[in-house]
mmCIF file of C-alpha atoms in Angstrom:
data_model
loop_
_atom_site.group_PDB
_atom_site.id
_atom_site.type_symbol
_atom_site.label_atom_id
_atom_site.label_comp_id
_atom_site.label_asym_id
_atom_site.label_seq_id
_atom_site.Cartn_x
_atom_site.Cartn_y
_atom_site.Cartn_z
ATOM 1 C CA UNK Z 1 73.662 8.216 -21.776
ATOM 2 C CA UNK Z 2 76.834 7.637 -23.790
ATOM 3 C CA UNK Z 3 75.216 5.078 -26.132
ATOM 4 C CA UNK Z 4 71.861 5.250 -27.986
ATOM 5 C CA UNK Z 5 68.764 3.439 -26.697
ATOM 6 C CA UNK Z 6 68.000 -0.094 -27.823
ATOM 7 C CA UNK Z 7 64.682 -1.894 -28.283
ATOM 8 C CA UNK Z 8 64.854 -5.687 -28.050
ATOM 9 C CA UNK Z 9 62.272 -7.276 -30.339
ATOM 10 C CA UNK Z 10 61.884 -10.024 -32.934
ATOM 11 C CA UNK Z 11 59.017 -10.826 -35.314
ATOM 12 C CA UNK Z 12 59.609 -14.446 -34.260
ATOM 13 C CA UNK Z 13 57.380 -13.746 -31.255
ATOM 14 C CA UNK Z 14 54.419 -13.845 -33.660
ATOM 15 C CA UNK Z 15 55.080 -17.548 -34.289
ATOM 16 C CA UNK Z 16 53.986 -18.510 -30.785
ATOM 17 C CA UNK Z 17 50.532 -18.601 -29.237
ATOM 18 C CA UNK Z 18 49.281 -19.527 -25.758
ATOM 19 C CA UNK Z 19 45.910 -20.447 -27.259
ATOM 20 C CA UNK Z 20 42.736 -18.748 -28.397
ATOM 21 C CA UNK Z 21 41.173 -18.246 -24.971
ATOM 22 C CA UNK Z 22 44.325 -17.397 -23.016
ATOM 23 C CA UNK Z 23 44.539 -13.868 -21.527
ATOM 24 C CA UNK Z 24 48.183 -13.386 -22.587
ATOM 25 C CA UNK Z 25 48.049 -12.549 -26.278
ATOM 26 C CA UNK Z 26 51.510 -12.315 -27.768
ATOM 27 C CA UNK Z 27 50.108 -10.147 -30.566
ATOM 28 C CA UNK Z 28 50.495 -7.276 -28.094
ATOM 29 C CA UNK Z 29 54.257 -7.343 -28.816
ATOM 30 C CA UNK Z 30 53.763 -6.911 -32.557
ATOM 31 C CA UNK Z 31 51.183 -4.206 -31.912
ATOM 32 C CA UNK Z 32 53.533 -2.312 -29.584
ATOM 33 C CA UNK Z 33 56.362 -2.506 -32.108
ATOM 34 C CA UNK Z 34 54.022 -1.210 -34.831
ATOM 35 C CA UNK Z 35 52.935 1.785 -32.762
ATOM 36 C CA UNK Z 36 56.495 2.657 -31.798
ATOM 37 C CA UNK Z 37 57.547 2.477 -35.430
ATOM 38 C CA UNK Z 38 54.552 4.477 -36.693
ATOM 39 C CA UNK Z 39 55.350 7.226 -34.178
ATOM 40 C CA UNK Z 40 59.002 7.364 -35.317
ATOM 41 C CA UNK Z 41 60.391 6.093 -32.025
ATOM 42 C CA UNK Z 42 62.647 3.493 -33.649
ATOM 43 C CA UNK Z 43 64.553 5.587 -36.161
ATOM 44 C CA UNK Z 44 68.327 6.178 -35.713
ATOM 45 C CA UNK Z 45 70.112 6.593 -33.443
ATOM 46 C CA UNK Z 46 67.692 4.237 -31.669
ATOM 47 C CA UNK Z 47 68.715 0.651 -32.335
ATOM 48 C CA UNK Z 48 66.763 -2.601 -32.581
ATOM 49 C CA UNK Z 49 68.287 -5.780 -31.169
ATOM 50 C CA UNK Z 50 67.253 -9.262 -32.263
ATOM 51 C CA UNK Z 51 67.079 -11.617 -29.263
ATOM 52 C CA UNK Z 52 68.796 -14.989 -29.460
ATOM 53 C CA UNK Z 53 67.632 -18.083 -27.608
ATOM 54 C CA UNK Z 54 69.444 -18.478 -24.279
ATOM 55 C CA UNK Z 55 71.663 -21.529 -23.889
ATOM 56 C CA UNK Z 56 70.714 -24.345 -21.561
ATOM 57 C CA UNK Z 57 73.773 -23.488 -19.473
ATOM 58 C CA UNK Z 58 72.315 -20.025 -18.930
ATOM 59 C CA UNK Z 59 68.918 -21.436 -17.964
ATOM 60 C CA UNK Z 60 70.538 -23.728 -15.400
ATOM 61 C CA UNK Z 61 71.762 -20.728 -13.414
ATOM 62 C CA UNK Z 62 68.232 -20.630 -12.000
ATOM 63 C CA UNK Z 63 66.117 -23.505 -13.302
ATOM 64 C CA UNK Z 64 66.239 -27.197 -12.384
ATOM 65 C CA UNK Z 65 67.437 -29.705 -15.033
ATOM 66 C CA UNK Z 66 64.378 -31.939 -14.665
ATOM 67 C CA UNK Z 67 62.077 -28.967 -15.172
ATOM 68 C CA UNK Z 68 63.889 -28.013 -18.389
ATOM 69 C CA UNK Z 69 63.447 -31.600 -19.611
ATOM 70 C CA UNK Z 70 59.720 -31.348 -18.858
ATOM 71 C CA UNK Z 71 59.513 -28.030 -20.730
ATOM 72 C CA UNK Z 72 61.185 -29.611 -23.774
ATOM 73 C CA UNK Z 73 58.550 -32.355 -23.743
ATOM 74 C CA UNK Z 74 55.789 -29.752 -23.490
ATOM 75 C CA UNK Z 75 57.329 -28.059 -26.534
ATOM 76 C CA UNK Z 76 56.876 -31.284 -28.485
ATOM 77 C CA UNK Z 77 53.231 -31.615 -27.583
ATOM 78 C CA UNK Z 78 53.669 -34.144 -24.792
ATOM 79 C CA UNK Z 79 51.027 -34.841 -22.120
ATOM 80 C CA UNK Z 80 50.246 -32.333 -19.385
ATOM 81 C CA UNK Z 81 52.824 -32.338 -16.602
ATOM 82 C CA UNK Z 82 50.969 -30.514 -13.884
ATOM 83 C CA UNK Z 83 53.676 -31.345 -11.338
ATOM 84 C CA UNK Z 84 55.785 -28.832 -13.221
ATOM 85 C CA UNK Z 85 52.889 -26.434 -13.800
ATOM 86 C CA UNK Z 86 52.793 -27.352 -17.505
ATOM 87 C CA UNK Z 87 49.654 -28.134 -19.463
ATOM 88 C CA UNK Z 88 47.494 -26.106 -17.098
ATOM 89 C CA UNK Z 89 44.999 -23.376 -17.926
ATOM 90 C CA UNK Z 90 47.516 -20.674 -16.963
ATOM 91 C CA UNK Z 91 50.562 -22.338 -18.519
ATOM 92 C CA UNK Z 92 49.421 -24.434 -21.465
ATOM 93 C CA UNK Z 93 51.744 -26.663 -23.450
ATOM 94 C CA UNK Z 94 52.057 -25.426 -27.028
ATOM 95 C CA UNK Z 95 54.338 -25.970 -29.973
ATOM 96 C CA UNK Z 96 57.475 -23.882 -29.548
ATOM 97 C CA UNK Z 97 56.976 -23.083 -25.851
ATOM 98 C CA UNK Z 98 60.599 -23.977 -25.041
ATOM 99 C CA UNK Z 99 62.000 -21.928 -27.928
ATOM 100 C CA UNK Z 100 59.727 -19.000 -27.060
ATOM 101 C CA UNK Z 101 60.801 -19.057 -23.424
ATOM 102 C CA UNK Z 102 64.481 -19.258 -24.361
ATOM 103 C CA UNK Z 103 63.995 -16.241 -26.635
ATOM 104 C CA UNK Z 104 62.525 -14.297 -23.729
ATOM 105 C CA UNK Z 105 65.478 -15.138 -21.476
ATOM 106 C CA UNK Z 106 68.007 -14.494 -24.222
ATOM 107 C CA UNK Z 107 66.505 -11.108 -25.044
ATOM 108 C CA UNK Z 108 66.501 -9.915 -21.442
ATOM 109 C CA UNK Z 109 70.022 -11.137 -20.750
ATOM 110 C CA UNK Z 110 71.364 -9.616 -23.972
ATOM 111 C CA UNK Z 111 69.576 -6.369 -23.249
ATOM 112 C CA UNK Z 112 70.903 -6.223 -19.693
ATOM 113 C CA UNK Z 113 74.486 -6.635 -20.861
ATOM 114 C CA UNK Z 114 73.968 -3.979 -23.535
ATOM 115 C CA UNK Z 115 72.528 -1.631 -20.920
ATOM 116 C CA UNK Z 116 75.766 -1.964 -18.962
ATOM 117 C CA UNK Z 117 77.504 -0.291 -21.920
ATOM 118 C CA UNK Z 118 75.728 2.896 -20.860
ATOM 119 C CA UNK Z 119 72.352 2.861 -22.575
ATOM 120 C CA UNK Z 120 68.610 2.482 -22.056
ATOM 121 C CA UNK Z 121 67.182 -0.829 -23.215
ATOM 122 C CA UNK Z 122 63.587 -2.086 -23.375
ATOM 123 C CA UNK Z 123 62.781 -5.753 -24.030
ATOM 124 C CA UNK Z 124 59.030 -5.703 -24.460
ATOM 125 C CA UNK Z 125 58.859 -9.519 -24.528
ATOM 126 C CA UNK Z 126 60.513 -9.912 -21.125
ATOM 127 C CA UNK Z 127 59.279 -9.652 -17.559
ATOM 128 C CA UNK Z 128 58.313 -13.265 -16.733
ATOM 129 C CA UNK Z 129 58.724 -12.741 -13.002
ATOM 130 C CA UNK Z 130 56.600 -15.653 -11.705
ATOM 131 C CA UNK Z 131 58.495 -18.688 -13.089
ATOM 132 C CA UNK Z 132 60.059 -20.795 -10.327
ATOM 133 C CA UNK Z 133 63.202 -22.937 -10.530
ATOM 134 C CA UNK Z 134 61.174 -26.092 -11.107
ATOM 135 C CA UNK Z 135 57.737 -24.913 -12.117
ATOM 136 C CA UNK Z 136 55.839 -22.714 -14.568
ATOM 137 C CA UNK Z 137 53.612 -20.152 -12.869
ATOM 138 C CA UNK Z 138 51.424 -17.210 -13.802
ATOM 139 C CA UNK Z 139 51.856 -17.424 -17.624
ATOM 140 C CA UNK Z 140 55.654 -17.591 -17.097
ATOM 141 C CA UNK Z 141 57.781 -20.599 -18.103
ATOM 142 C CA UNK Z 142 61.352 -19.353 -17.637
ATOM 143 C CA UNK Z 143 62.340 -16.452 -15.411
ATOM 144 C CA UNK Z 144 64.288 -14.027 -17.589
ATOM 145 C CA UNK Z 145 64.332 -11.435 -14.810
ATOM 146 C CA UNK Z 146 66.000 -13.613 -12.180
ATOM 147 C CA UNK Z 147 68.523 -15.011 -14.663
ATOM 148 C CA UNK Z 148 69.588 -11.511 -15.745
ATOM 149 C CA UNK Z 149 69.750 -10.231 -12.157
ATOM 150 C CA UNK Z 150 71.825 -13.253 -11.095
ATOM 151 C CA UNK Z 151 74.326 -12.466 -13.838
ATOM 152 C CA UNK Z 152 74.648 -8.902 -12.547
ATOM 153 C CA UNK Z 153 75.021 -10.095 -8.967
ATOM 154 C CA UNK Z 154 77.721 -12.554 -10.066
ATOM 155 C CA UNK Z 155 79.622 -9.594 -11.534
ATOM 156 C CA UNK Z 156 79.514 -7.837 -8.155
ATOM 157 C CA UNK Z 157 77.074 -5.153 -9.330
ATOM 158 C CA UNK Z 158 74.257 -3.497 -7.387
ATOM 159 C CA UNK Z 159 70.803 -3.369 -8.943
ATOM 160 C CA UNK Z 160 67.627 -1.524 -8.036
ATOM 161 C CA UNK Z 161 64.780 -3.698 -9.338
ATOM 162 C CA UNK Z 162 61.486 -1.771 -9.526
ATOM 163 C CA UNK Z 163 58.363 -3.737 -10.470
ATOM 164 C CA UNK Z 164 55.033 -2.009 -11.193
ATOM 165 C CA UNK Z 165 53.130 -5.074 -12.419
ATOM 166 C CA UNK Z 166 49.782 -5.474 -10.656
ATOM 167 C CA UNK Z 167 50.877 -8.994 -9.685
ATOM 168 C CA UNK Z 168 53.655 -9.358 -7.110
ATOM 169 C CA UNK Z 169 57.100 -10.462 -8.319
ATOM 170 C CA UNK Z 170 57.073 -13.539 -6.095
ATOM 171 C CA UNK Z 171 59.896 -15.528 -7.723
ATOM 172 C CA UNK Z 172 62.176 -12.475 -7.915
ATOM 173 C CA UNK Z 173 61.590 -11.728 -4.240
ATOM 174 C CA UNK Z 174 62.364 -15.310 -3.295
ATOM 175 C CA UNK Z 175 65.563 -15.403 -5.356
ATOM 176 C CA UNK Z 176 67.071 -12.310 -3.706
ATOM 177 C CA UNK Z 177 65.420 -12.295 -0.278
ATOM 178 C CA UNK Z 178 68.775 -12.601 1.495
ATOM 179 C CA UNK Z 179 70.777 -10.301 -0.806
ATOM 180 C CA UNK Z 180 71.700 -6.659 -0.124
ATOM 181 C CA UNK Z 181 72.954 -6.278 -3.709
ATOM 182 C CA UNK Z 182 69.586 -6.560 -5.457
ATOM 183 C CA UNK Z 183 67.150 -4.057 -3.966
ATOM 184 C CA UNK Z 184 63.686 -5.356 -4.878
ATOM 185 C CA UNK Z 185 60.825 -2.829 -4.838
ATOM 186 C CA UNK Z 186 57.336 -3.889 -5.890
ATOM 187 C CA UNK Z 187 54.077 -1.924 -6.153
ATOM 188 C CA UNK Z 188 51.245 -4.438 -6.603
ATOM 189 C CA UNK Z 189 47.615 -5.238 -5.895
ATOM 190 C CA UNK Z 190 47.314 -7.226 -2.676
ATOM 191 C CA UNK Z 191 44.621 -8.580 -0.404
ATOM 192 C CA UNK Z 192 46.159 -11.909 0.618
ATOM 193 C CA UNK Z 193 44.191 -13.763 -2.050
ATOM 194 C CA UNK Z 194 44.888 -11.917 -5.304
ATOM 195 C CA UNK Z 195 47.451 -13.902 -7.330
ATOM 196 C CA UNK Z 196 50.132 -14.867 -6.342
ATOM 197 C CA UNK Z 197 49.173 -14.110 -2.720
ATOM 198 C CA UNK Z 198 52.655 -12.933 -1.737
ATOM 199 C CA UNK Z 199 54.021 -9.425 -1.321
ATOM 200 C CA UNK Z 200 52.776 -8.471 2.125
ATOM 201 C CA UNK Z 201 54.150 -5.298 3.661
ATOM 202 C CA UNK Z 202 56.061 -7.269 6.287
ATOM 203 C CA UNK Z 203 58.047 -9.290 3.725
ATOM 204 C CA UNK Z 204 61.174 -7.128 3.928
ATOM 205 C CA UNK Z 205 63.989 -9.636 3.387
ATOM 206 C CA UNK Z 206 66.119 -11.609 5.823
ATOM 207 C CA UNK Z 207 69.735 -11.809 6.924
ATOM 208 C CA UNK Z 208 71.961 -9.413 5.001
ATOM 209 C CA UNK Z 209 68.976 -8.699 2.754
ATOM 210 C CA UNK Z 210 66.741 -7.430 5.545
ATOM 211 C CA UNK Z 211 65.292 -4.106 4.461
ATOM 212 C CA UNK Z 212 66.305 -4.664 0.833
ATOM 213 C CA UNK Z 213 62.958 -6.176 -0.189
ATOM 214 C CA UNK Z 214 60.218 -3.552 -0.189
ATOM 215 C CA UNK Z 215 56.597 -4.358 -0.993
ATOM 216 C CA UNK Z 216 53.917 -1.697 -1.315
ATOM 217 C CA UNK Z 217 50.538 -3.508 -1.256
ATOM 218 C CA UNK Z 218 47.834 -1.626 -3.140
ATOM 219 C CA UNK Z 219 44.130 -1.754 -2.432
ATOM 220 C CA UNK Z 220 41.516 -2.245 -5.129
ATOM 221 C CA UNK Z 221 40.815 0.907 -7.159
ATOM 222 C CA UNK Z 222 44.110 2.590 -6.259
ATOM 223 C CA UNK Z 223 44.329 5.682 -8.465
ATOM 224 C CA UNK Z 224 47.108 7.610 -10.173
ATOM 225 C CA UNK Z 225 47.468 10.290 -7.538
ATOM 226 C CA UNK Z 226 48.053 7.774 -4.754
ATOM 227 C CA UNK Z 227 50.645 5.753 -6.622
ATOM 228 C CA UNK Z 228 52.457 8.845 -7.871
ATOM 229 C CA UNK Z 229 52.788 10.087 -4.285
ATOM 230 C CA UNK Z 230 54.172 6.702 -3.172
ATOM 231 C CA UNK Z 231 56.607 6.667 -6.089
ATOM 232 C CA UNK Z 232 57.948 10.103 -5.157
ATOM 233 C CA UNK Z 233 58.374 9.129 -1.530
ATOM 234 C CA UNK Z 234 60.293 5.926 -2.239
ATOM 235 C CA UNK Z 235 62.012 5.658 -5.610
ATOM 236 C CA UNK Z 236 64.022 8.902 -5.912
ATOM 237 C CA UNK Z 237 65.418 8.578 -2.346
ATOM 238 C CA UNK Z 238 66.288 4.914 -2.959
ATOM 239 C CA UNK Z 239 68.118 5.732 -6.180
ATOM 240 C CA UNK Z 240 70.066 8.455 -4.400
ATOM 241 C CA UNK Z 241 70.946 6.347 -1.364
ATOM 242 C CA UNK Z 242 71.616 3.004 -3.066
ATOM 243 C CA UNK Z 243 73.462 4.329 -6.148
ATOM 244 C CA UNK Z 244 72.877 1.165 -8.191
ATOM 245 C CA UNK Z 245 75.090 0.146 -11.082
ATOM 246 C CA UNK Z 246 71.922 -0.528 -13.072
ATOM 247 C CA UNK Z 247 68.236 0.302 -12.802
ATOM 248 C CA UNK Z 248 66.025 -2.634 -13.806
ATOM 249 C CA UNK Z 249 62.298 -1.950 -14.244
ATOM 250 C CA UNK Z 250 59.532 -4.479 -14.834
ATOM 251 C CA UNK Z 251 56.818 -2.506 -16.624
ATOM 252 C CA UNK Z 252 53.724 -4.645 -16.323
ATOM 253 C CA UNK Z 253 50.780 -2.381 -17.154
ATOM 254 C CA UNK Z 254 47.931 -4.541 -15.873
ATOM 255 C CA UNK Z 255 47.251 -1.914 -13.224
ATOM 256 C CA UNK Z 256 45.451 0.125 -15.897
ATOM 257 C CA UNK Z 257 41.791 0.790 -15.084
ATOM 258 C CA UNK Z 258 40.563 -1.177 -18.123
ATOM 259 C CA UNK Z 259 42.653 -4.299 -17.623
ATOM 260 C CA UNK Z 260 40.387 -7.375 -17.511
ATOM 261 C CA UNK Z 261 42.368 -9.277 -14.839
ATOM 262 C CA UNK Z 262 42.905 -6.647 -12.132
ATOM 263 C CA UNK Z 263 41.026 -4.000 -10.179
ATOM 264 C CA UNK Z 264 43.481 -1.147 -9.852
ATOM 265 C CA UNK Z 265 42.432 2.167 -11.407
ATOM 266 C CA UNK Z 266 45.492 3.670 -13.058
ATOM 267 C CA UNK Z 267 45.496 5.638 -16.301
ATOM 268 C CA UNK Z 268 48.214 6.455 -18.790
ATOM 269 C CA UNK Z 269 48.809 9.531 -16.626
ATOM 270 C CA UNK Z 270 50.645 7.603 -13.903
ATOM 271 C CA UNK Z 271 52.736 5.527 -16.288
ATOM 272 C CA UNK Z 272 53.817 8.505 -18.332
ATOM 273 C CA UNK Z 273 54.595 10.685 -15.330
ATOM 274 C CA UNK Z 274 56.676 7.990 -13.657
ATOM 275 C CA UNK Z 275 58.570 7.331 -16.916
ATOM 276 C CA UNK Z 276 59.188 11.032 -17.449
ATOM 277 C CA UNK Z 277 60.571 11.392 -13.945
ATOM 278 C CA UNK Z 278 62.880 8.379 -14.207
ATOM 279 C CA UNK Z 279 64.121 9.454 -17.633
ATOM 280 C CA UNK Z 280 65.059 12.899 -16.362
ATOM 281 C CA UNK Z 281 66.382 11.714 -12.992
ATOM 282 C CA UNK Z 282 68.316 8.539 -13.806
ATOM 283 C CA UNK Z 283 71.264 8.824 -16.209
ATOM 284 C CA UNK Z 284 72.905 5.479 -15.559
ATOM 285 C CA UNK Z 285 72.278 2.119 -17.296
ATOM 286 C CA UNK Z 286 68.559 1.294 -17.449
ATOM 287 C CA UNK Z 287 67.122 -2.081 -18.418
ATOM 288 C CA UNK Z 288 63.354 -2.362 -18.825
ATOM 289 C CA UNK Z 289 61.203 -5.399 -19.533
ATOM 290 C CA UNK Z 290 57.500 -5.803 -20.236
ATOM 291 C CA UNK Z 291 55.309 -8.007 -18.064
ATOM 292 C CA UNK Z 292 51.567 -8.140 -17.487
ATOM 293 C CA UNK Z 293 48.902 -6.324 -19.435
ATOM 294 C CA UNK Z 294 45.865 -8.021 -20.942
ATOM 295 C CA UNK Z 295 44.135 -5.278 -22.905
ATOM 296 C CA UNK Z 296 46.495 -5.295 -25.864
ATOM 297 C CA UNK Z 297 45.730 -1.779 -27.127
ATOM 298 C CA UNK Z 298 46.427 -0.307 -23.701
ATOM 299 C CA UNK Z 299 49.648 -2.331 -23.488
ATOM 300 C CA UNK Z 300 50.827 -0.892 -26.788
ATOM 301 C CA UNK Z 301 49.836 2.664 -25.880
ATOM 302 C CA UNK Z 302 51.448 2.635 -22.428
ATOM 303 C CA UNK Z 303 54.699 0.911 -23.395
ATOM 304 C CA UNK Z 304 54.989 3.324 -26.315
ATOM 305 C CA UNK Z 305 54.512 6.321 -24.009
ATOM 306 C CA UNK Z 306 57.172 4.969 -21.641
ATOM 307 C CA UNK Z 307 59.561 4.301 -24.528
ATOM 308 C CA UNK Z 308 59.059 7.841 -25.847
ATOM 309 C CA UNK Z 309 60.412 9.177 -22.551
ATOM 310 C CA UNK Z 310 63.247 6.639 -22.463
ATOM 311 C CA UNK Z 311 64.436 7.821 -25.890
ATOM 312 C CA UNK Z 312 63.624 11.506 -25.283
ATOM 313 C CA UNK Z 313 61.195 12.080 -28.145
ATOM 314 C CA UNK Z 314 57.873 13.882 -28.412
ATOM 315 C CA UNK Z 315 54.903 12.090 -29.939
ATOM 316 C CA UNK Z 316 51.614 13.423 -31.344
ATOM 317 C CA UNK Z 317 48.444 13.259 -29.294
ATOM 318 C CA UNK Z 318 46.506 11.102 -31.760
ATOM 319 C CA UNK Z 319 47.093 7.507 -32.738
ATOM 320 C CA UNK Z 320 48.220 6.910 -36.335
ATOM 321 C CA UNK Z 321 45.280 5.959 -38.608
ATOM 322 C CA UNK Z 322 46.656 2.480 -39.394
ATOM 323 C CA UNK Z 323 47.012 1.675 -35.690
ATOM 324 C CA UNK Z 324 43.668 3.245 -34.818
ATOM 325 C CA UNK Z 325 41.881 0.917 -37.238
ATOM 326 C CA UNK Z 326 43.292 -2.072 -35.380
ATOM 327 C CA UNK Z 327 42.574 -0.481 -31.990
ATOM 328 C CA UNK Z 328 38.912 0.086 -32.889
ATOM 329 C CA UNK Z 329 38.567 -3.563 -33.934
ATOM 330 C CA UNK Z 330 39.975 -4.485 -30.511
ATOM 331 C CA UNK Z 331 37.316 -2.371 -28.778
ATOM 332 C CA UNK Z 332 39.250 0.867 -28.177
ATOM 333 C CA UNK Z 333 37.239 3.969 -29.023
ATOM 334 C CA UNK Z 334 40.330 6.231 -29.364
ATOM 335 C CA UNK Z 335 41.624 8.244 -31.010
ATOM 336 C CA UNK Z 336 44.265 9.453 -28.505
ATOM 337 C CA UNK Z 337 47.512 7.921 -27.330
ATOM 338 C CA UNK Z 338 46.693 9.134 -23.801
ATOM 339 C CA UNK Z 339 43.647 8.450 -21.691
ATOM 340 C CA UNK Z 340 41.235 11.268 -20.966
ATOM 341 C CA UNK Z 341 41.209 12.950 -18.567
ATOM 342 C CA UNK Z 342 44.572 11.299 -18.112
ATOM 343 C CA UNK Z 343 44.653 11.759 -14.367
ATOM 344 C CA UNK Z 344 42.417 10.284 -11.674
ATOM 345 C CA UNK Z 345 41.969 10.875 -7.999
ATOM 346 C CA UNK Z 346 41.659 13.975 -5.900
ATOM 347 C CA UNK Z 347 44.883 16.015 -6.207
ATOM 348 C CA UNK Z 348 46.837 15.882 -2.986
ATOM 349 C CA UNK Z 349 44.652 13.190 -1.428
ATOM 350 C CA UNK Z 350 46.436 9.989 -0.422
ATOM 351 C CA UNK Z 351 44.631 7.356 1.665
ATOM 352 C CA UNK Z 352 45.992 7.143 5.236
ATOM 353 C CA UNK Z 353 46.618 3.404 4.712
ATOM 354 C CA UNK Z 354 49.039 4.118 1.885
ATOM 355 C CA UNK Z 355 50.886 6.706 3.956
ATOM 356 C CA UNK Z 356 51.217 4.227 6.818
ATOM 357 C CA UNK Z 357 52.584 1.543 4.504
ATOM 358 C CA UNK Z 358 55.148 3.861 2.960
ATOM 359 C CA UNK Z 359 56.247 4.998 6.419
ATOM 360 C CA UNK Z 360 56.675 1.360 7.449
ATOM 361 C CA UNK Z 361 58.939 0.717 4.459
ATOM 362 C CA UNK Z 362 61.011 3.817 5.155
ATOM 363 C CA UNK Z 363 61.397 2.793 8.798
ATOM 364 C CA UNK Z 364 62.545 -0.737 7.884
ATOM 365 C CA UNK Z 365 64.892 0.041 4.991
ATOM 366 C CA UNK Z 366 68.451 0.818 6.174
ATOM 367 C CA UNK Z 367 68.879 3.096 3.150
ATOM 368 C CA UNK Z 368 66.003 5.364 4.187
ATOM 369 C CA UNK Z 369 66.109 5.369 7.991
ATOM 370 C CA UNK Z 370 66.389 8.847 9.374
#
């Protein structure tokens, strides 16, 4: 890359809180930043960008005006507005929710534009891929991903959007279902009932976008070896055939075996191997955002491992003592950055179902046919 990597982060994120019993703990952002810093992954030439709150004009490129008004009222502690998905168990109203959400959008949009300069960018606070135009959904109030991708599409650019969150990127799929310029690829847990219930294999796009929306549904307890095989079969060929102007990855890590909200069975081994491959294979602009992940120590460890490969630096095997003390208090028995054994599943064994699903996607994507 011609320009140094950039991490998008602000300590302002620590001012906001979904509530004591909510699964999404924003402290995970501070913890990730601390681990990256302790492991010397943020020293020059790596830069740190401070996100700015997105303007209302920017938000209106995707969100409805009446919904933004409702979100402002939620910010001020108004009554629950369940018609907009606000004040619910998943999306509580809290002081600063509008400012927080604007920061998320601003950081992802800023980072995306900086990535276009020829750099790798990671906004750990981004990745709110469930928010709809007029409704909060799935812990997400404003959709930073869709807003950034719409800006790229408006500029006539092609984007490969790759989402590894355990929950399907429903709002992103819907926004670009008819577009051949944003190639949406999602690996996610799916049984027809697991939230959000979308992302079936047959949802491949429509019109000009047919074959440019690729969902790989994953069964419960999917292991590293299976997902790594699927990644190799799909992502490198898609990058080669599509030749995007920018690679955009949503790095939700709630597929980890210890995540409290999902039942996939991935370890740090898959996340690190996929990041290592992308970092060595893809030399164009790369924008990454965070996403799901509800065991905060695992979030910090995995995002740090991914970032190490994005910036091309080696890290020690053991967690720094100051971080380890926090990790132990959070229930992690440590002391390693990686999981042990770090790789699960029988080498070379991929369930026939997964092979059939990947073959279906290859047969229905015009970029991969033949």
